[in-house]
């Protein structure tokens, strides 16, 4: 295996830093028809809630310049089916799984976090406190430092695997939220979730999305992600999995230079189902051109040069 | 192979805003079922989502396929500007097409289409003709000038038109054609693609028919079942938590299955 792409994070020894982002890759099965999932660093599986959820009414997606809006609404088959069917189906791949966990109240988050780590291939949890598309829970836990602190503490008590908390960019100041999650004992952060947006259909004069608003993703939000990762990496030592509009190897390296320790790729999977293997393939040459010996070396440099 | 840079053989405007695009490539070998769709990356870098467009015709000998689409926005407009010998990034074929395996010679089969829902029914009709079915086409359009492939459909079987403004065929929608056609004889199979109103009309007429099929359209992102953008509710699901994805579990569903 190529050592220059290896990265090591709490619970996650990744052969490369490329992780399909939650919600953009289902539970892996669909993309497994396109390429061998074992080539990936990890997979962030679709958000899992205690009970099955249908999600929002359709239309659930809309296009925007260099981006898209989505308001899926955390549709998933619920914890039991994820544990009995979805996660076992991924065991045949040489792949640590990051389970994205969502809920509408603290008890839900705690219940899912307590159990999902029992799956042998789940090596970490991504705590989704930043989904902008559900009425209860989701983003409500990620915009108030006190609430974020309490929830982090509560799930840390019950989890068997490291917890990465997913931050929302939909806040006036992300710093106190990140600090609260750090103080709550989280093992890492993932950022950023989508930005709240809206589009209107000129013919109907109404929002395109049935949910009216949706989360903006894609290259349109990349500079915001870079800025926020940079900002948060200055005030915490927690490792950050960076995401927001990654389409190229250059985007991956830019995230690392902002302070990320691995990256997640979301919207790009819809444009090109082979984007993750292509990024893994393209990284070594681009690193050589830029004089980057290894990603671990780059991480170390970025950490030493903070402030 | 599921994705290819296909070569454009021709692109012709066949009606106002409606284009016929013929593509050549190895991907054609995979195209076996009418009703499947291609997921097309339009040639504009800032448009990230592919466009799901149904296959209108497949020619295995020439290794070509045809899609017919209407220009609806900037994406399809940029697609319409492509010329012969240009390349196009195509994923597919995706979805499950129309089931025709049960059709026997001389079966009376209704093909009901509306507007830009008509294209996938052309390849379907060709295959039904090969099975020696007696195909009756019931096609609704907004007005005479947006009708396309009239000669092609007439060559395959009886063809009747309705238009919203009465400028061709009978006045009204395809439901009016259906009433007349049923009086002549009930169908052993029904296939429909068109607006939600048209599909609901067919659903109401044939909700318990053993071989009535509807092809649905939806806004999609991935097109292959991973993102859950294009789901619909099921008729027989009291919990309201179950769903089917139009992209990889459809786009064709039997009547009585999904909520339109």
XYZ file of C-alpha atoms in Angstrom:
567
model
C 0.000 0.000 0.000
C 1.069 3.514 -0.732
C 2.424 4.991 2.506
C 2.402 8.580 1.346
C -1.427 8.594 1.401
C -1.810 6.908 4.811
C -3.359 8.926 7.596
C -3.944 7.958 11.190
C -6.845 9.371 13.207
C -8.513 8.184 16.427
C -10.036 4.792 15.634
C -9.203 5.167 11.964
C -6.064 3.839 10.316
C -6.808 4.943 6.759
C -4.840 3.711 3.733
C -5.775 6.982 2.069
C -7.725 10.065 3.162
C -10.645 9.723 0.702
C -14.020 9.041 2.339
C -17.374 9.266 0.542
C -19.484 11.691 2.586
C -22.602 10.638 4.437
C -25.805 10.859 2.429
C -24.003 10.854 -0.906
C -23.057 7.177 -0.960
C -26.012 5.340 0.600
C -24.737 2.281 2.445
C -22.184 1.602 -0.286
C -24.041 -1.123 -2.174
C -24.931 1.011 -5.200
C -21.382 2.257 -5.756
C -20.018 -1.267 -5.256
C -21.448 -1.992 -8.722
C -19.077 0.647 -10.104
C -15.791 -0.039 -8.283
C -14.190 -2.094 -5.508
C -14.994 -0.215 -2.302
C -11.839 -1.605 -0.655
C -9.825 1.106 -2.447
C -11.429 3.801 -0.257
C -10.049 5.162 2.988
C -13.406 4.672 4.683
C -17.101 5.227 4.037
C -19.380 7.539 5.979
C -22.657 5.657 5.716
C -26.035 7.330 5.390
C -27.348 8.902 8.577
C -28.901 6.290 10.829
C -31.696 7.016 13.278
C -33.245 4.798 15.947
C -36.483 4.306 13.998
C -36.950 4.108 10.215
C -37.531 7.486 8.573
C -39.167 8.246 5.239
C -37.671 11.710 4.991
C -39.110 14.776 3.287
C -41.582 15.116 0.426
C -40.193 15.413 -3.103
C -38.686 17.289 -4.937
C -35.704 16.809 -2.666
C -32.923 18.207 -4.852
C -32.345 21.322 -6.931
C -29.368 22.490 -8.916
C -27.485 25.743 -8.306
C -24.373 27.207 -9.969
C -21.464 24.924 -8.969
C -23.651 23.349 -6.351
C -26.873 21.671 -5.424
C -29.519 21.893 -2.740
C -30.796 18.792 -1.017
C -33.501 18.203 1.533
C -33.665 14.426 1.744
C -34.596 14.560 5.421
C -32.485 11.694 6.781
C -34.394 8.899 5.062
C -33.019 5.610 6.397
C -34.256 2.145 7.377
C -33.521 2.606 11.097
C -30.862 1.209 13.430
C -32.041 -2.431 13.436
C -31.919 -2.816 9.651
C -28.606 -0.962 9.431
C -27.148 -3.341 12.057
C -28.630 -6.533 10.596
C -28.316 -5.838 6.840
C -26.456 -2.713 5.760
C -23.311 -2.954 7.904
C -22.808 -6.738 7.474
C -23.007 -6.235 3.683
C -19.900 -4.024 3.951
C -17.862 -6.561 5.941
C -16.437 -8.145 2.803
C -14.490 -4.979 2.062
C -11.182 -4.058 3.683
C -12.715 -0.916 5.054
C -13.256 0.839 8.371
C -16.757 2.317 8.440
C -17.758 5.655 9.943
C -21.396 5.489 11.057
C -23.287 8.761 10.772
C -25.762 8.986 13.651
C -28.737 11.343 13.792
C -31.682 11.795 16.127
C -34.486 14.065 17.155
C -33.686 14.045 20.887
C -30.726 13.257 23.128
C -32.093 9.808 24.049
C -32.199 8.826 20.363
C -28.582 9.823 19.767
C -27.482 7.991 22.916
C -29.393 4.833 21.996
C -27.914 4.646 18.481
C -24.385 5.546 19.607
C -24.501 2.887 22.334
C -25.299 0.143 19.852
C -23.925 0.936 16.403
C -20.305 0.538 17.555
C -21.055 -3.143 18.189
C -20.813 -3.727 14.437
C -17.289 -5.069 13.915
C -16.552 -2.798 10.947
C -17.759 0.438 12.567
C -14.544 2.100 13.732
C -15.918 5.571 14.413
C -19.148 7.531 14.669
C -19.916 10.811 12.945
C -22.391 12.576 15.191
C -24.764 14.466 12.926
C -25.793 17.551 14.870
C -25.941 19.708 11.779
C -28.556 18.365 9.373
C -30.480 21.457 8.202
C -33.383 19.487 6.722
C -35.283 18.025 9.656
C -37.764 19.778 11.904
C -36.646 18.253 15.182
C -33.089 17.607 16.237
C -30.355 17.783 13.656
C -29.083 21.321 13.417
C -30.732 22.337 16.705
C -27.979 20.400 18.506
C -25.214 21.992 16.481
C -25.947 25.685 16.810
C -25.947 26.099 20.612
C -22.650 25.444 22.453
C -24.347 24.273 25.669
C -26.591 21.803 23.858
C -23.672 20.535 21.769
C -21.574 20.085 24.926
C -24.285 18.122 26.762
C -24.982 15.863 23.794
C -21.295 15.175 23.198
C -20.816 14.267 26.854
C -23.874 12.022 26.830
C -22.812 10.026 23.773
C -19.176 9.793 24.878
C -20.387 7.959 28.001
C -21.991 5.148 26.009
C -19.910 4.798 22.859
C -17.404 2.035 22.199
C -15.753 3.803 19.258
C -14.343 7.311 18.787
C -16.851 10.048 18.049
C -16.401 12.779 15.460
C -18.935 15.567 15.698
C -20.151 17.083 12.413
C -20.256 20.868 12.534
C -22.726 23.189 10.875
C -21.599 26.281 8.976
C -25.001 27.866 9.668
C -23.794 29.754 12.765
C -22.523 33.262 13.352
C -19.443 31.954 15.160
C -18.310 28.371 14.899
C -15.523 28.700 17.492
C -17.567 28.355 20.710
C -19.388 25.335 19.255
C -16.119 23.599 18.383
C -14.721 24.443 21.833
C -17.829 23.072 23.546
C -17.577 19.796 21.624
C -13.877 19.575 22.437
C -14.673 20.141 26.123
C -17.404 17.503 25.906
C -14.726 14.941 25.095
C -15.223 14.283 21.371
C -12.401 12.526 19.518
C -12.625 14.628 16.375
C -14.651 16.926 14.157
C -16.027 16.652 10.656
C -16.869 19.788 8.757
C -18.717 21.283 7.089
C -22.303 20.173 6.732
C -24.348 21.968 4.062
C -25.353 25.639 4.077
C -29.022 26.448 4.230
C -30.337 27.717 0.899
C -33.418 28.063 -1.306
C -34.326 28.182 -4.986
C -37.598 29.299 -6.530
C -39.292 27.843 -9.620
C -40.174 30.757 -11.899
C -43.156 28.945 -13.385
C -44.852 28.014 -10.108
C -43.353 31.006 -8.220
C -42.784 28.658 -5.301
C -39.650 27.042 -3.828
C -38.423 24.114 -5.949
C -37.836 21.932 -2.886
C -40.938 20.565 -1.176
C -39.163 21.313 2.103
C -38.710 24.894 0.788
C -35.129 25.109 2.081
C -32.271 22.687 1.566
C -28.581 22.243 2.209
C -26.173 23.743 -0.323
C -23.195 21.572 -1.245
C -20.644 21.375 -4.047
C -17.692 23.561 -5.122
C -19.798 26.666 -4.413
C -19.207 26.122 -0.676
C -15.557 25.082 -0.816
C -14.077 28.460 0.181
C -16.406 28.544 3.186
C -15.314 25.064 4.219
C -11.648 26.007 3.835
C -12.139 29.132 5.947
C -14.039 27.318 8.707
C -11.614 24.370 8.864
C -8.739 26.832 9.055
C -10.494 28.787 11.795
C -11.366 25.741 13.902
C -7.990 24.062 13.487
C -6.422 27.128 15.142
C -8.362 26.659 18.363
C -8.471 22.901 18.865
C -6.144 19.923 18.547
C -8.988 17.636 17.555
C -8.422 16.043 14.137
C -10.761 17.385 11.449
C -12.221 15.429 8.550
C -12.769 18.165 5.969
C -15.538 18.310 3.396
C -17.325 20.810 1.210
C -17.055 20.812 -2.572
C -14.096 18.508 -3.134
C -13.797 17.595 -6.847
C -10.038 17.429 -7.481
C -6.766 16.286 -5.892
C -5.930 19.969 -5.474
C -9.097 20.428 -3.417
C -8.013 17.536 -1.161
C -4.600 19.090 -0.553
C -6.129 22.525 0.023
C -8.295 21.016 2.783
C -5.193 19.474 4.377
C -3.410 22.816 4.212
C -6.409 24.423 5.923
C -6.056 21.923 8.753
C -7.878 18.733 7.731
C -6.515 15.260 8.512
C -8.712 13.390 6.019
C -11.457 14.445 3.624
C -14.959 13.449 2.645
C -16.292 13.675 -0.897
C -20.002 14.290 -1.330
C -21.699 15.951 -4.289
C -18.886 14.939 -6.670
C -20.074 11.313 -6.481
C -23.251 12.386 -8.284
C -21.335 14.064 -11.106
C -18.881 11.192 -11.468
C -19.498 7.865 -9.700
C -15.782 7.067 -10.065
C -14.575 10.320 -8.462
C -13.229 8.718 -5.240
C -10.951 6.157 -6.946
C -9.882 8.874 -9.406
C -8.837 11.180 -6.531
C -6.888 8.375 -4.840
C -5.120 7.724 -8.129
C -4.386 11.410 -8.829
C -3.069 12.398 -5.385
C 0.486 10.952 -5.477
C 1.470 12.755 -8.685
C 0.034 16.063 -7.544
C 1.814 15.684 -4.185
C 5.079 15.040 -5.975
C 4.619 18.154 -8.129
C 4.007 20.202 -4.988
C 6.884 18.638 -3.060
C 4.657 16.922 -0.505
C 6.390 13.820 0.803
C 3.411 12.305 2.567
C 0.062 13.420 3.922
C 1.217 12.741 7.498
C 4.208 15.002 6.854
C 1.878 17.670 5.473
C -0.384 17.376 8.526
C 2.602 17.805 10.820
C 3.788 20.895 8.948
C 0.347 22.480 8.970
C 0.015 21.806 12.706
C 3.439 23.320 13.474
C 2.711 26.429 11.413
C -0.552 27.263 13.123
C -1.166 30.953 13.802
C -18.714 -0.446 -18.348
C -21.301 1.969 -17.057
C -19.949 5.347 -18.144
C -18.502 6.467 -21.454
C -17.634 9.496 -23.533
C -20.074 8.723 -26.342
C -19.754 10.267 -29.802
C -22.550 12.378 -31.220
C -23.627 11.050 -34.625
C -26.279 13.694 -35.158
C -28.417 16.225 -33.354
C -31.573 17.529 -35.008
C -34.359 19.817 -33.823
C -37.500 17.794 -34.580
C -40.078 20.189 -33.106
C -39.963 23.519 -31.248
C -37.521 23.077 -28.314
C -37.403 19.293 -28.950
C -34.180 17.646 -30.044
C -33.265 14.189 -31.298
C -29.734 13.201 -30.325
C -28.070 10.082 -31.745
C -25.071 8.722 -29.827
C -22.553 6.021 -30.666
C -20.446 3.992 -28.280
C -19.744 0.681 -26.579
C -22.304 1.493 -23.904
C -25.034 0.667 -26.445
C -24.264 -3.043 -25.938
C -25.634 -2.700 -22.397
C -28.887 -1.130 -23.595
C -31.315 -4.007 -23.778
C -34.601 -2.862 -22.294
C -36.921 -0.094 -23.504
C -37.792 2.316 -20.709
C -34.274 2.532 -19.284
C -32.588 5.929 -19.163
C -29.214 7.559 -19.669
C -27.736 9.896 -17.061
C -26.154 12.657 -19.116
C -23.579 15.243 -18.004
C -24.450 18.388 -19.904
C -21.409 20.235 -21.300
C -21.308 23.070 -18.773
C -18.826 22.766 -15.929
C -20.848 24.549 -13.244
C -23.854 22.248 -13.722
C -22.993 19.308 -11.498
C -26.048 17.108 -11.726
C -26.584 14.744 -14.621
C -29.841 14.797 -16.599
C -31.845 11.571 -16.665
C -33.144 11.153 -20.240
C -34.965 8.059 -21.473
C -33.788 5.964 -24.399
C -36.021 6.529 -27.419
C -34.373 4.048 -29.735
C -31.558 1.497 -29.669
C -29.729 0.146 -32.728
C -27.362 -2.662 -31.711
C -26.081 -3.218 -35.276
C -24.958 0.381 -35.690
C -23.940 0.640 -31.992
C -26.084 3.770 -31.688
C -28.893 4.962 -29.452
C -31.292 7.884 -29.647
C -32.578 10.190 -26.950
C -35.251 12.846 -27.455
C -35.441 15.722 -24.991
C -37.036 19.117 -24.619
C -34.999 22.210 -23.773
C -36.234 23.239 -20.336
C -33.351 25.247 -18.898
C -29.688 26.148 -19.240
C -28.532 22.530 -18.960
C -30.616 21.113 -21.781
C -29.916 24.274 -23.767
C -26.160 23.668 -23.575
C -26.812 20.048 -24.574
C -28.781 21.221 -27.615
C -25.768 23.183 -28.892
C -23.590 20.078 -29.287
C -22.762 19.042 -32.850
C -21.833 15.926 -34.777
C -18.526 14.355 -33.597
C -18.661 16.120 -30.203
C -18.315 13.872 -27.161
C -20.864 13.477 -24.391
C -20.329 12.017 -20.884
C -23.001 9.349 -20.473
C -23.781 6.994 -17.579
C -26.157 4.110 -18.073
C -28.308 2.469 -19.058
C -29.974 2.969 -15.664
C -33.257 1.837 -14.154
C -35.538 -1.029 -15.035
C -37.392 -0.800 -18.304
C -40.748 -2.071 -19.503
C -41.520 -5.779 -19.081
C -42.550 -7.223 -22.440
C -41.639 -10.903 -21.920
C -45.257 -11.991 -21.425
C -46.604 -10.384 -24.622
C -47.878 -12.890 -27.198
C -48.616 -12.490 -30.932
C -51.875 -10.648 -31.659
C -52.159 -9.328 -28.079
C -53.926 -5.962 -28.118
C -51.534 -3.567 -26.378
C -52.128 0.103 -25.507
C -49.241 2.540 -25.534
C -50.328 5.788 -23.913
C -48.018 8.775 -24.049
C -48.070 12.474 -23.412
C -45.696 15.158 -24.726
C -42.070 14.634 -23.790
C -43.088 11.324 -22.135
C -43.555 9.814 -25.594
C -39.884 9.059 -26.538
C -39.295 5.838 -24.483
C -42.515 4.418 -25.921
C -40.982 4.353 -29.407
C -38.360 1.694 -28.631
C -41.013 -0.148 -26.611
C -43.382 -0.164 -29.575
C -40.649 -1.468 -31.875
C -40.046 -4.395 -29.534
C -43.759 -5.113 -29.156
C -44.085 -5.147 -32.928
C -41.301 -7.749 -33.049
C -43.399 -9.804 -30.678
C -46.216 -9.418 -33.222
C -48.459 -7.624 -30.782
C -51.219 -5.381 -32.126
C -50.108 -2.053 -30.742
C -52.485 0.889 -30.386
C -50.776 4.231 -29.771
C -52.761 6.842 -27.869
C -50.660 9.991 -27.849
C -51.488 13.377 -26.372
C -49.666 16.604 -27.136
C -50.173 20.286 -26.351
C -50.631 21.243 -30.014
C -49.923 20.011 -33.538
C -46.534 21.653 -33.942
C -44.920 19.818 -30.979
C -45.830 16.352 -32.268
C -42.789 14.290 -33.287
C -42.162 10.803 -34.676
C -45.703 10.595 -36.117
C -44.670 8.556 -39.164
C -42.489 6.317 -37.026
C -45.386 5.436 -34.693
C -47.856 5.011 -37.556
C -45.452 2.502 -39.126
C -45.707 0.338 -36.001
C -49.467 0.251 -35.464
C -52.712 2.164 -35.076
C -51.940 5.684 -33.864
C -54.373 8.253 -32.479
C -53.683 11.780 -31.361
C -55.253 14.260 -29.020
C -54.176 17.870 -28.565
C -54.955 20.283 -25.751
C -55.993 22.954 -28.264
C -57.654 20.640 -30.784
C -55.148 21.558 -33.520
C -54.611 17.868 -34.368
C -56.566 14.690 -33.644
C -59.294 15.017 -31.060
C -59.567 17.888 -28.587
C -58.487 17.153 -25.020
C -56.046 14.734 -23.403
C -55.109 11.113 -24.065
C -57.807 9.927 -21.647
C -60.387 10.776 -24.307
C -58.535 8.542 -26.767
C -58.495 5.767 -24.184
C -62.277 5.787 -23.754
C -62.705 5.234 -27.514
C -59.996 2.559 -27.725
C -61.483 0.538 -24.833
C -64.836 0.438 -26.642
C -63.150 -1.357 -29.540
C -61.468 -3.874 -27.268
C -59.823 -4.176 -23.880
C -56.015 -4.382 -23.848
C -53.965 -7.325 -22.592
C -51.181 -4.887 -21.690
C -50.926 -1.140 -21.102
C -47.796 1.018 -21.057
C -47.793 4.718 -20.224
C -45.367 7.600 -19.910
C -46.256 11.256 -19.589
C -47.362 13.913 -17.136
C -48.470 12.972 -13.640
C -52.057 13.701 -14.712
C -51.794 11.219 -17.571
C -50.269 8.565 -15.314
C -53.030 9.059 -12.729
C -55.631 8.637 -15.458
C -54.038 5.353 -16.559
C -53.695 4.235 -12.922
C -57.421 4.846 -12.348
C -58.383 2.956 -15.497
C -56.119 -0.042 -14.918
C -55.369 -0.162 -11.169
C -55.905 -3.935 -10.992
C -54.838 -4.828 -14.533
C -52.114 -7.528 -14.331
C -49.986 -5.905 -17.038
C -50.332 -2.129 -16.823
C -47.099 -0.194 -16.428
C -46.299 3.446 -15.714
C -42.968 5.137 -16.351
C -42.303 7.947 -13.872
C -40.101 11.007 -14.021
C -38.301 12.684 -11.110
C -35.600 15.129 -10.195
C -32.583 12.938 -9.498
C -29.051 13.381 -8.244
C -27.074 10.118 -8.362
C -29.475 8.247 -10.682
C -28.376 4.905 -9.265
C -30.128 4.539 -5.928
C -27.693 6.023 -3.435
C -29.002 9.512 -2.690
C -32.756 8.964 -2.122
C -33.723 12.142 -3.996
C -36.363 10.465 -6.197
C -38.461 8.348 -3.843
C -42.201 7.793 -3.909
C -44.615 6.372 -1.350
C -46.198 2.937 -1.745
C -49.953 2.394 -2.019
C -49.941 -0.576 0.349
C -47.835 0.880 3.146
C -49.851 2.009 6.146
C -46.754 3.089 8.072
C -45.769 5.640 5.410
C -42.097 4.848 6.033
C -41.507 2.604 3.035
C -40.603 3.925 -0.381
C -39.395 3.031 -3.834
C -36.696 4.924 -5.673
C -37.692 5.953 -9.185
C -34.106 5.706 -10.476
C -33.079 2.157 -9.624
C -36.361 0.508 -8.557
C -38.277 2.251 -11.377
C -38.679 4.272 -13.449
C -41.306 1.766 -14.603
C -43.783 0.517 -11.989
C -46.880 -1.658 -12.396
C -50.153 0.121 -11.593
C -51.275 -0.343 -7.993
C -47.766 -0.068 -6.578
C -46.663 3.528 -5.992
C -48.527 6.689 -5.049
C -48.468 9.152 -7.928
